């Protein structure tokens, strides 16, 4: 009889039911204020965070469906914060202005619920449900304002990818179930070797699940959708995909690697291939982009290549695995905060430069020094320059990989990282060079109006501080992961 | 105190950047004030003579310490960096625009330099190393000749690639040390006590990474390929910092981290290292003779002189190392002087290409005299700083290897040739009729900048003992790694 604890379900239940309630506000007569809706949604998220904070610290499982352990707790808090940040950014986003209503807010809540389930799944079905819940909500958010250029295209691309990867993953899950007779992650290794089990089937299933995950994480060669989605969706949504959606999937991947570490060596080759392709192709493709969002999309491909680098050496050795997983989780955390900064800045400047073309940002860093500094810190962190979070993330991943003897891979990754500096510096140079033409007065006033930018400014300053603090206090952060 | 001297420029940079958005002149004065204050504090510490140190846990899981220790060598190089920054400001006073951006970048670079001279943990060292690079890139890219961005990007890509490989080497060192002793740490103080023994492939890889990372910055032959272009295209004020102060960081890194941490493999590399240093210095000098513009000559002469330091380093012998420390200071000062002259000519709309100048001495005798002084210092006139350094280096190097020591000595002759040539072309001869004539001699600000350098060169040249005493203790500590036994092929080390 599986132990049943209700703590892990409180937060997902709160956000899930909260999402429904927020949706109900829409049919309530005389209550159409978007600000109020966003306010309620934020309250729901804050309550969810409270529920996570108040839950006991030891790991608690619910029906062998999801488990709230210390790592997930921090993951859930991060997702809640990410959801809140998305609401704050979207509320008065220039592109989404007047379009954020109860439906959008409830979608954010549902997506957050999905990430809760996905990241804490101890059961392959829970992971699948979580993934689909997130993917469906995100897809609707991408297509928000269908009349916007590229929105529908991006949503269709995302929908197809999500469906394809979802079905591949589901097929993998079925194979794993057929091979081991269990959907519980912790039971699969134990079942193997018995009668009526088939290890080959499980490994093939695991590889297919991995492909599904790789689609969602946009690791090369499964990255083709990412650039269009980043470009086509509005900045708050992009921020949500990069900082919340992907990290939830990463946490599930880490969980999977941890539980099935015995089977992992069989798929090392697949992962090594993905690492090499991602770091090389992601960085090279990013070099060629002239649009900031697309550039960050390809850089994201490269970053998840670095994350996977830590997973190339997972094996049956539990001690070594803990360090590897920790390094990967730290990378995920720093990736989340530095992308939050970048997309918040892009969103805030979208009134001036809606297309996010790099040239359109000429001189913005001089014009708005604080935005410039925030973006500079985020970009330097993405480039892995100390003392930011991005540097320590690379340091830990490289150290772990070298410790497992992956010298060749690390050298490839560091050369790729060096070439990435080329386009990161280009962003900074454009931001801080002399503007070619003056920004229109109107756009300027819109940006300087104080109330308008309160939310984004808060998000930007908090996450910029996080980029620095996660780096400088890496020792403390590591103990939490 | 240590934290203060490291972070004071950085904090001041932030304050100036935020506070002086439209007020370039105020930013300029504040930057100068901050750097003067910083240099005075550093100088006071250097005179005090006590090594400062600070040790705290930073990232326990990875054995990373926040360990700072500023000894005589580090202090001397920090004071030099501060002094050069003052000179860079003074000679760029009118020419540099947008001081509200330039000042903070310069301050941040200085912060990184002082930090890396003080860092006693390899990761901390790397942090400061990069902190110094990033602002330098922006200064190179945004000021200087119109097409300086290309050379700046080249500089950045080369150095960052090398730095990342150096980081990989540092991590490998961390792992190798951990495997050997069971202690996983990046702390230099601990690593140094149990140096990596053995001439294995792994230690060769580590050494290779470190050589690459530090060597690019020096710039060691044949990793110097980025330097001539960058030195020529960048603004002279920036190049003063790049060639005078930052190159020292590279040699300092080699000195501090290769031999003490991996004596055996470094010793087996040492003959090659001496060869590289000697060939590099010869090649640099030969290239300098071929140049047809002032900045090109200075660039190659700087490369040539930094390679002499490499020759000294790999001789790993007391005299040579003392000479090297002197040479680092002397080269920093004299190359700064030469680039300052180039900057002053640039202020007067002279780019220093031989075809466009000539006979300037007649119009600007004071500037001409200062120029002569720096040229003479560079070629190693006895009594001036460079002579003491070079003499010690060559004495030390010859005692280790007659061949490479002599090759190094030949360069002194070559340096006289290019020194005389460049001075003759620019300053002497008939006045070039193509040159418009509105020229002014040194004003008091420019005199101040050059005087600082001249006095420093004279002081070090006339009293080298003073400097040797400052750096003696650290070098003696480094020399405790007994290379003689290693050169003899004996494998006994405590």
PDB file of N, CA, C and O in Angstrom, chain A residues 13-69:
ATOM      1  N   UNK A  13      -3.256  21.551  -6.487  1.00  0.00           N
ATOM      2  CA  UNK A  13      -4.704  21.703  -6.394  1.00  0.00           C
ATOM      3  C   UNK A  13      -5.072  23.174  -6.325  1.00  0.00           C
ATOM      4  O   UNK A  13      -6.008  23.632  -6.995  1.00  0.00           O
ATOM      5  N   UNK A  14      -4.316  23.924  -5.523  1.00  0.00           N
ATOM      6  CA  UNK A  14      -4.615  25.355  -5.391  1.00  0.00           C
ATOM      7  C   UNK A  14      -4.535  26.051  -6.744  1.00  0.00           C
ATOM      8  O   UNK A  14      -5.452  26.781  -7.127  1.00  0.00           O
ATOM      9  N   UNK A  15      -3.442  25.818  -7.453  1.00  0.00           N
ATOM     10  CA  UNK A  15      -3.290  26.538  -8.720  1.00  0.00           C
ATOM     11  C   UNK A  15      -4.274  26.010  -9.755  1.00  0.00           C
ATOM     12  O   UNK A  15      -4.814  26.782 -10.538  1.00  0.00           O
ATOM     13  N   UNK A  16      -4.518  24.714  -9.751  1.00  0.00           N
ATOM     14  CA  UNK A  16      -5.455  24.150 -10.714  1.00  0.00           C
ATOM     15  C   UNK A  16      -6.862  24.674 -10.505  1.00  0.00           C
ATOM     16  O   UNK A  16      -7.500  25.213 -11.424  1.00  0.00           O
ATOM     17  N   UNK A  17      -7.351  24.546  -9.256  1.00  0.00           N
ATOM     18  CA  UNK A  17      -8.703  25.028  -8.971  1.00  0.00           C
ATOM     19  C   UNK A  17      -8.735  26.548  -9.083  1.00  0.00           C
ATOM     20  O   UNK A  17      -9.696  27.128  -9.596  1.00  0.00           O
ATOM     21  N   UNK A  18      -7.638  27.187  -8.649  1.00  0.00           N
ATOM     22  CA  UNK A  18      -7.544  28.639  -8.766  1.00  0.00           C
ATOM     23  C   UNK A  18      -7.682  29.065 -10.215  1.00  0.00           C
ATOM     24  O   UNK A  18      -8.363  30.051 -10.533  1.00  0.00           O
ATOM     25  N   UNK A  19      -7.069  28.310 -11.103  1.00  0.00           N
ATOM     26  CA  UNK A  19      -7.173  28.620 -12.522  1.00  0.00           C
ATOM     27  C   UNK A  19      -8.616  28.564 -12.988  1.00  0.00           C
ATOM     28  O   UNK A  19      -9.092  29.449 -13.710  1.00  0.00           O
ATOM     29  N   UNK A  20      -9.332  27.547 -12.536  1.00  0.00           N
ATOM     30  CA  UNK A  20     -10.748  27.429 -12.904  1.00  0.00           C
ATOM     31  C   UNK A  20     -11.542  28.613 -12.366  1.00  0.00           C
ATOM     32  O   UNK A  20     -12.380  29.193 -13.063  1.00  0.00           O
ATOM     33  N   UNK A  21     -11.251  28.975 -11.107  1.00  0.00           N
ATOM     34  CA  UNK A  21     -11.994  30.087 -10.499  1.00  0.00           C
ATOM     35  C   UNK A  21     -11.738  31.382 -11.257  1.00  0.00           C
ATOM     36  O   UNK A  21     -12.658  32.154 -11.513  1.00  0.00           O
ATOM     37  N   UNK A  22     -10.450  31.594 -11.600  1.00  0.00           N
ATOM     38  CA  UNK A  22     -10.111  32.808 -12.347  1.00  0.00           C
ATOM     39  C   UNK A  22     -10.871  32.827 -13.672  1.00  0.00           C
ATOM     40  O   UNK A  22     -11.380  33.853 -14.111  1.00  0.00           O
ATOM     41  N   UNK A  23     -10.973  31.650 -14.278  1.00  0.00           N
ATOM     42  CA  UNK A  23     -11.711  31.548 -15.530  1.00  0.00           C
ATOM     43  C   UNK A  23     -13.179  31.898 -15.322  1.00  0.00           C
ATOM     44  O   UNK A  23     -13.827  32.517 -16.175  1.00  0.00           O
ATOM     45  N   UNK A  24     -13.701  31.519 -14.144  1.00  0.00           N
ATOM     46  CA  UNK A  24     -15.098  31.805 -13.833  1.00  0.00           C
ATOM     47  C   UNK A  24     -15.374  33.298 -13.736  1.00  0.00           C
ATOM     48  O   UNK A  24     -16.484  33.740 -14.001  1.00  0.00           O
ATOM     49  N   UNK A  25     -14.356  34.065 -13.329  1.00  0.00           N
ATOM     50  CA  UNK A  25     -14.558  35.508 -13.207  1.00  0.00           C
ATOM     51  C   UNK A  25     -15.071  36.071 -14.522  1.00  0.00           C
ATOM     52  O   UNK A  25     -15.826  37.026 -14.570  1.00  0.00           O
ATOM     53  N   UNK A  26     -14.661  35.431 -15.614  1.00  0.00           N
ATOM     54  CA  UNK A  26     -15.065  35.897 -16.936  1.00  0.00           C
ATOM     55  C   UNK A  26     -16.569  35.860 -17.147  1.00  0.00           C
ATOM     56  O   UNK A  26     -17.129  36.738 -17.808  1.00  0.00           O
ATOM     57  N   UNK A  27     -17.221  34.853 -16.580  1.00  0.00           N
ATOM     58  CA  UNK A  27     -18.658  34.772 -16.801  1.00  0.00           C
ATOM     59  C   UNK A  27     -19.435  35.503 -15.713  1.00  0.00           C
ATOM     60  O   UNK A  27     -20.637  35.654 -15.772  1.00  0.00           O
ATOM     61  N   UNK A  28     -18.719  35.936 -14.686  1.00  0.00           N
ATOM     62  CA  UNK A  28     -19.365  36.716 -13.632  1.00  0.00           C
ATOM     63  C   UNK A  28     -19.758  38.072 -14.194  1.00  0.00           C
ATOM     64  O   UNK A  28     -18.946  38.724 -14.814  1.00  0.00           O
ATOM     65  N   UNK A  29     -20.980  38.508 -14.014  1.00  0.00           N
ATOM     66  CA  UNK A  29     -21.354  39.811 -14.575  1.00  0.00           C
ATOM     67  C   UNK A  29     -20.615  40.958 -13.886  1.00  0.00           C
ATOM     68  O   UNK A  29     -20.287  40.872 -12.711  1.00  0.00           O
ATOM     69  N   UNK A  30     -20.386  41.994 -14.594  1.00  0.00           N
ATOM     70  CA  UNK A  30     -19.835  43.257 -14.099  1.00  0.00           C
ATOM     71  C   UNK A  30     -18.438  43.111 -13.496  1.00  0.00           C
ATOM     72  O   UNK A  30     -18.041  43.879 -12.670  1.00  0.00           O
ATOM     73  N   UNK A  31     -17.702  42.124 -13.888  1.00  0.00           N
ATOM     74  CA  UNK A  31     -16.345  42.004 -13.335  1.00  0.00           C
ATOM     75  C   UNK A  31     -15.389  41.728 -14.486  1.00  0.00           C
ATOM     76  O   UNK A  31     -15.061  40.600 -14.790  1.00  0.00           O
ATOM     77  N   UNK A  32     -15.004  42.802 -15.158  1.00  0.00           N
ATOM     78  CA  UNK A  32     -14.204  42.581 -16.364  1.00  0.00           C
ATOM     79  C   UNK A  32     -12.842  43.258 -16.279  1.00  0.00           C
ATOM     80  O   UNK A  32     -12.191  43.440 -17.279  1.00  0.00           O
ATOM     81  N   UNK A  33     -12.440  43.623 -15.073  1.00  0.00           N
ATOM     82  CA  UNK A  33     -11.187  44.373 -14.976  1.00  0.00           C
ATOM     83  C   UNK A  33      -9.985  43.425 -15.058  1.00  0.00           C
ATOM     84  O   UNK A  33      -9.826  42.540 -14.217  1.00  0.00           O
ATOM     85  N   UNK A  34      -9.145  43.636 -16.059  1.00  0.00           N
ATOM     86  CA  UNK A  34      -7.991  42.745 -16.253  1.00  0.00           C
ATOM     87  C   UNK A  34      -7.045  42.809 -15.069  1.00  0.00           C
ATOM     88  O   UNK A  34      -6.514  41.788 -14.630  1.00  0.00           O
ATOM     89  N   UNK A  35      -6.849  44.015 -14.540  1.00  0.00           N
ATOM     90  CA  UNK A  35      -5.920  44.164 -13.427  1.00  0.00           C
ATOM     91  C   UNK A  35      -6.367  43.329 -12.243  1.00  0.00           C
ATOM     92  O   UNK A  35      -5.575  42.656 -11.581  1.00  0.00           O
ATOM     93  N   UNK A  36      -7.673  43.367 -12.009  1.00  0.00           N
ATOM     94  CA  UNK A  36      -8.215  42.616 -10.877  1.00  0.00           C
ATOM     95  C   UNK A  36      -7.999  41.115 -11.074  1.00  0.00           C
ATOM     96  O   UNK A  36      -7.617  40.392 -10.150  1.00  0.00           O
ATOM     97  N   UNK A  37      -8.217  40.678 -12.306  1.00  0.00           N
ATOM     98  CA  UNK A  37      -8.035  39.255 -12.604  1.00  0.00           C
ATOM     99  C   UNK A  37      -6.594  38.845 -12.365  1.00  0.00           C
ATOM    100  O   UNK A  37      -6.305  37.835 -11.709  1.00  0.00           O
ATOM    101  N   UNK A  38      -5.693  39.656 -12.897  1.00  0.00           N
ATOM    102  CA  UNK A  38      -4.283  39.340 -12.717  1.00  0.00           C
ATOM    103  C   UNK A  38      -3.933  39.336 -11.240  1.00  0.00           C
ATOM    104  O   UNK A  38      -3.133  38.512 -10.773  1.00  0.00           O
ATOM    105  N   UNK A  39      -4.568  40.243 -10.498  1.00  0.00           N
ATOM    106  CA  UNK A  39      -4.329  40.305  -9.061  1.00  0.00           C
ATOM    107  C   UNK A  39      -4.765  39.000  -8.394  1.00  0.00           C
ATOM    108  O   UNK A  39      -4.035  38.399  -7.607  1.00  0.00           O
ATOM    109  N   UNK A  40      -5.978  38.529  -8.751  1.00  0.00           N
ATOM    110  CA  UNK A  40      -6.458  37.265  -8.169  1.00  0.00           C
ATOM    111  C   UNK A  40      -5.526  36.112  -8.522  1.00  0.00           C
ATOM    112  O   UNK A  40      -5.191  35.278  -7.685  1.00  0.00           O
ATOM    113  N   UNK A  41      -5.120  36.098  -9.780  1.00  0.00           N
ATOM    114  CA  UNK A  41      -4.235  35.010 -10.210  1.00  0.00           C
ATOM    115  C   UNK A  41      -2.936  35.035  -9.417  1.00  0.00           C
ATOM    116  O   UNK A  41      -2.421  33.993  -9.006  1.00  0.00           O
ATOM    117  N   UNK A  42      -2.414  36.250  -9.174  1.00  0.00           N
ATOM    118  CA  UNK A  42      -1.179  36.359  -8.396  1.00  0.00           C
ATOM    119  C   UNK A  42      -1.397  35.825  -6.991  1.00  0.00           C
ATOM    120  O   UNK A  42      -0.542  35.131  -6.426  1.00  0.00           O
ATOM    121  N   UNK A  43      -2.591  36.165  -6.413  1.00  0.00           N
ATOM    122  CA  UNK A  43      -2.897  35.671  -5.067  1.00  0.00           C
ATOM    123  C   UNK A  43      -2.874  34.140  -5.055  1.00  0.00           C
ATOM    124  O   UNK A  43      -2.303  33.517  -4.157  1.00  0.00           O
ATOM    125  N   UNK A  44      -3.473  33.556  -6.085  1.00  0.00           N
ATOM    126  CA  UNK A  44      -3.495  32.089  -6.154  1.00  0.00           C
ATOM    127  C   UNK A  44      -2.073  31.539  -6.164  1.00  0.00           C
ATOM    128  O   UNK A  44      -1.741  30.600  -5.434  1.00  0.00           O
ATOM    129  N   UNK A  45      -1.220  32.171  -6.982  1.00  0.00           N
ATOM    130  CA  UNK A  45       0.163  31.694  -7.059  1.00  0.00           C
ATOM    131  C   UNK A  45       0.871  31.855  -5.719  1.00  0.00           C
ATOM    132  O   UNK A  45       1.605  30.971  -5.279  1.00  0.00           O
ATOM    133  N   UNK A  46       0.623  32.991  -5.063  1.00  0.00           N
ATOM    134  CA  UNK A  46       1.263  33.218  -3.766  1.00  0.00           C
ATOM    135  C   UNK A  46       0.792  32.168  -2.762  1.00  0.00           C
ATOM    136  O   UNK A  46       1.596  31.651  -1.973  1.00  0.00           O
ATOM    137  N   UNK A  47      -0.494  31.837  -2.812  1.00  0.00           N
ATOM    138  CA  UNK A  47      -1.003  30.796  -1.912  1.00  0.00           C
ATOM    139  C   UNK A  47      -0.316  29.465  -2.218  1.00  0.00           C
ATOM    140  O   UNK A  47       0.045  28.723  -1.303  1.00  0.00           O
ATOM    141  N   UNK A  48      -0.136  29.196  -3.498  1.00  0.00           N
ATOM    142  CA  UNK A  48       0.570  27.971  -3.877  1.00  0.00           C
ATOM    143  C   UNK A  48       1.972  27.950  -3.287  1.00  0.00           C
ATOM    144  O   UNK A  48       2.414  26.943  -2.725  1.00  0.00           O
ATOM    145  N   UNK A  49       2.668  29.091  -3.397  1.00  0.00           N
ATOM    146  CA  UNK A  49       4.013  29.169  -2.839  1.00  0.00           C
ATOM    147  C   UNK A  49       3.983  28.952  -1.334  1.00  0.00           C
ATOM    148  O   UNK A  49       4.836  28.261  -0.764  1.00  0.00           O
ATOM    149  N   UNK A  50       2.962  29.538  -0.675  1.00  0.00           N
ATOM    150  CA  UNK A  50       2.822  29.360   0.772  1.00  0.00           C
ATOM    151  C   UNK A  50       2.667  27.885   1.106  1.00  0.00           C
ATOM    152  O   UNK A  50       3.289  27.363   2.044  1.00  0.00           O
ATOM    153  N   UNK A  51       1.835  27.216   0.321  1.00  0.00           N
ATOM    154  CA  UNK A  51       1.586  25.793   0.581  1.00  0.00           C
ATOM    155  C   UNK A  51       2.878  25.001   0.463  1.00  0.00           C
ATOM    156  O   UNK A  51       3.146  24.104   1.261  1.00  0.00           O
ATOM    157  N   UNK A  52       3.696  25.382  -0.527  1.00  0.00           N
ATOM    158  CA  UNK A  52       4.972  24.674  -0.680  1.00  0.00           C
ATOM    159  C   UNK A  52       5.867  24.964   0.508  1.00  0.00           C
ATOM    160  O   UNK A  52       6.508  24.068   1.074  1.00  0.00           O
ATOM    161  N   UNK A  53       5.881  26.236   0.916  1.00  0.00           N
ATOM    162  CA  UNK A  53       6.778  26.624   2.007  1.00  0.00           C
ATOM    163  C   UNK A  53       6.376  25.961   3.318  1.00  0.00           C
ATOM    164  O   UNK A  53       7.231  25.596   4.124  1.00  0.00           O
ATOM    165  N   UNK A  54       5.062  25.830   3.529  1.00  0.00           N
ATOM    166  CA  UNK A  54       4.597  25.322   4.813  1.00  0.00           C
ATOM    167  C   UNK A  54       4.649  23.795   4.893  1.00  0.00           C
ATOM    168  O   UNK A  54       4.563  23.238   5.984  1.00  0.00           O
ATOM    169  N   UNK A  55       4.773  23.138   3.761  1.00  0.00           N
ATOM    170  CA  UNK A  55       4.820  21.671   3.781  1.00  0.00           C
ATOM    171  C   UNK A  55       6.061  21.212   4.533  1.00  0.00           C
ATOM    172  O   UNK A  55       7.080  21.906   4.537  1.00  0.00           O
ATOM    173  N   UNK A  56       5.991  20.053   5.190  1.00  0.00           N
ATOM    174  CA  UNK A  56       7.160  19.578   5.937  1.00  0.00           C
ATOM    175  C   UNK A  56       8.346  19.329   5.014  1.00  0.00           C
ATOM    176  O   UNK A  56       8.171  19.076   3.816  1.00  0.00           O
ATOM    177  N   UNK A  57       9.528  19.394   5.605  1.00  0.00           N
ATOM    178  CA  UNK A  57      10.717  19.374   4.764  1.00  0.00           C
ATOM    179  C   UNK A  57      11.068  18.004   4.230  1.00  0.00           C
ATOM    180  O   UNK A  57      11.681  17.897   3.178  1.00  0.00           O
ATOM    181  N   UNK A  58      10.692  16.944   4.943  1.00  0.00           N
ATOM    182  CA  UNK A  58      11.086  15.625   4.434  1.00  0.00           C
ATOM    183  C   UNK A  58      10.237  15.290   3.202  1.00  0.00           C
ATOM    184  O   UNK A  58       9.145  15.835   3.010  1.00  0.00           O
ATOM    185  N   UNK A  59      10.784  14.413   2.395  1.00  0.00           N
ATOM    186  CA  UNK A  59      10.099  14.056   1.158  1.00  0.00           C
ATOM    187  C   UNK A  59       8.755  13.411   1.471  1.00  0.00           C
ATOM    188  O   UNK A  59       8.635  12.603   2.388  1.00  0.00           O
ATOM    189  N   UNK A  60       7.740  13.815   0.732  1.00  0.00           N
ATOM    190  CA  UNK A  60       6.414  13.245   0.941  1.00  0.00           C
ATOM    191  C   UNK A  60       5.842  12.864  -0.400  1.00  0.00           C
ATOM    192  O   UNK A  60       5.900  13.643  -1.352  1.00  0.00           O
ATOM    193  N   UNK A  61       5.304  11.671  -0.507  1.00  0.00           N
ATOM    194  CA  UNK A  61       4.761  11.228  -1.776  1.00  0.00           C
ATOM    195  C   UNK A  61       3.245  11.131  -1.704  1.00  0.00           C
ATOM    196  O   UNK A  61       2.673  10.900  -0.639  1.00  0.00           O
ATOM    197  N   UNK A  62       2.594  11.323  -2.852  1.00  0.00           N
ATOM    198  CA  UNK A  62       1.151  11.171  -2.903  1.00  0.00           C
ATOM    199  C   UNK A  62       0.833  10.033  -3.859  1.00  0.00           C
ATOM    200  O   UNK A  62       1.026  10.157  -5.080  1.00  0.00           O
ATOM    201  N   UNK A  63       0.392   8.921  -3.315  1.00  0.00           N
ATOM    202  CA  UNK A  63      -0.067   7.797  -4.131  1.00  0.00           C
ATOM    203  C   UNK A  63       0.963   7.358  -5.173  1.00  0.00           C
ATOM    204  O   UNK A  63       0.617   6.945  -6.256  1.00  0.00           O
ATOM    205  N   UNK A  64       2.205   7.483  -4.876  1.00  0.00           N
ATOM    206  CA  UNK A  64       3.274   7.169  -5.848  1.00  0.00           C
ATOM    207  C   UNK A  64       3.011   7.859  -7.195  1.00  0.00           C
ATOM    208  O   UNK A  64       3.275   7.309  -8.256  1.00  0.00           O
ATOM    209  N   UNK A  65       2.454   9.017  -7.099  1.00  0.00           N
ATOM    210  CA  UNK A  65       2.130   9.791  -8.295  1.00  0.00           C
ATOM    211  C   UNK A  65       3.117  10.946  -8.418  1.00  0.00           C
ATOM    212  O   UNK A  65       3.841  11.064  -9.397  1.00  0.00           O
ATOM    213  N   UNK A  66       3.118  11.810  -7.401  1.00  0.00           N
ATOM    214  CA  UNK A  66       4.145  12.854  -7.347  1.00  0.00           C
ATOM    215  C   UNK A  66       4.767  12.827  -5.959  1.00  0.00           C
ATOM    216  O   UNK A  66       4.144  12.405  -4.990  1.00  0.00           O
ATOM    217  N   UNK A  67       6.012  13.273  -5.882  1.00  0.00           N
ATOM    218  CA  UNK A  67       6.725  13.330  -4.611  1.00  0.00           C
ATOM    219  C   UNK A  67       7.288  14.718  -4.431  1.00  0.00           C
ATOM    220  O   UNK A  67       7.939  15.244  -5.330  1.00  0.00           O
ATOM    221  N   UNK A  68       7.007  15.276  -3.265  1.00  0.00           N
ATOM    222  CA  UNK A  68       7.559  16.603  -2.969  1.00  0.00           C
ATOM    223  C   UNK A  68       8.791  16.399  -2.113  1.00  0.00           C
ATOM    224  O   UNK A  68       8.699  16.189  -0.915  1.00  0.00           O
ATOM    225  N   UNK A  69       9.973  16.446  -2.737  1.00  0.00           N
ATOM    226  CA  UNK A  69      11.206  16.321  -1.953  1.00  0.00           C
ATOM    227  C   UNK A  69      11.912  17.670  -1.948  1.00  0.00           C
ATOM    228  O   UNK A  69      11.464  18.622  -2.607  1.00  0.00           O
TER     229      UNK A  69
END
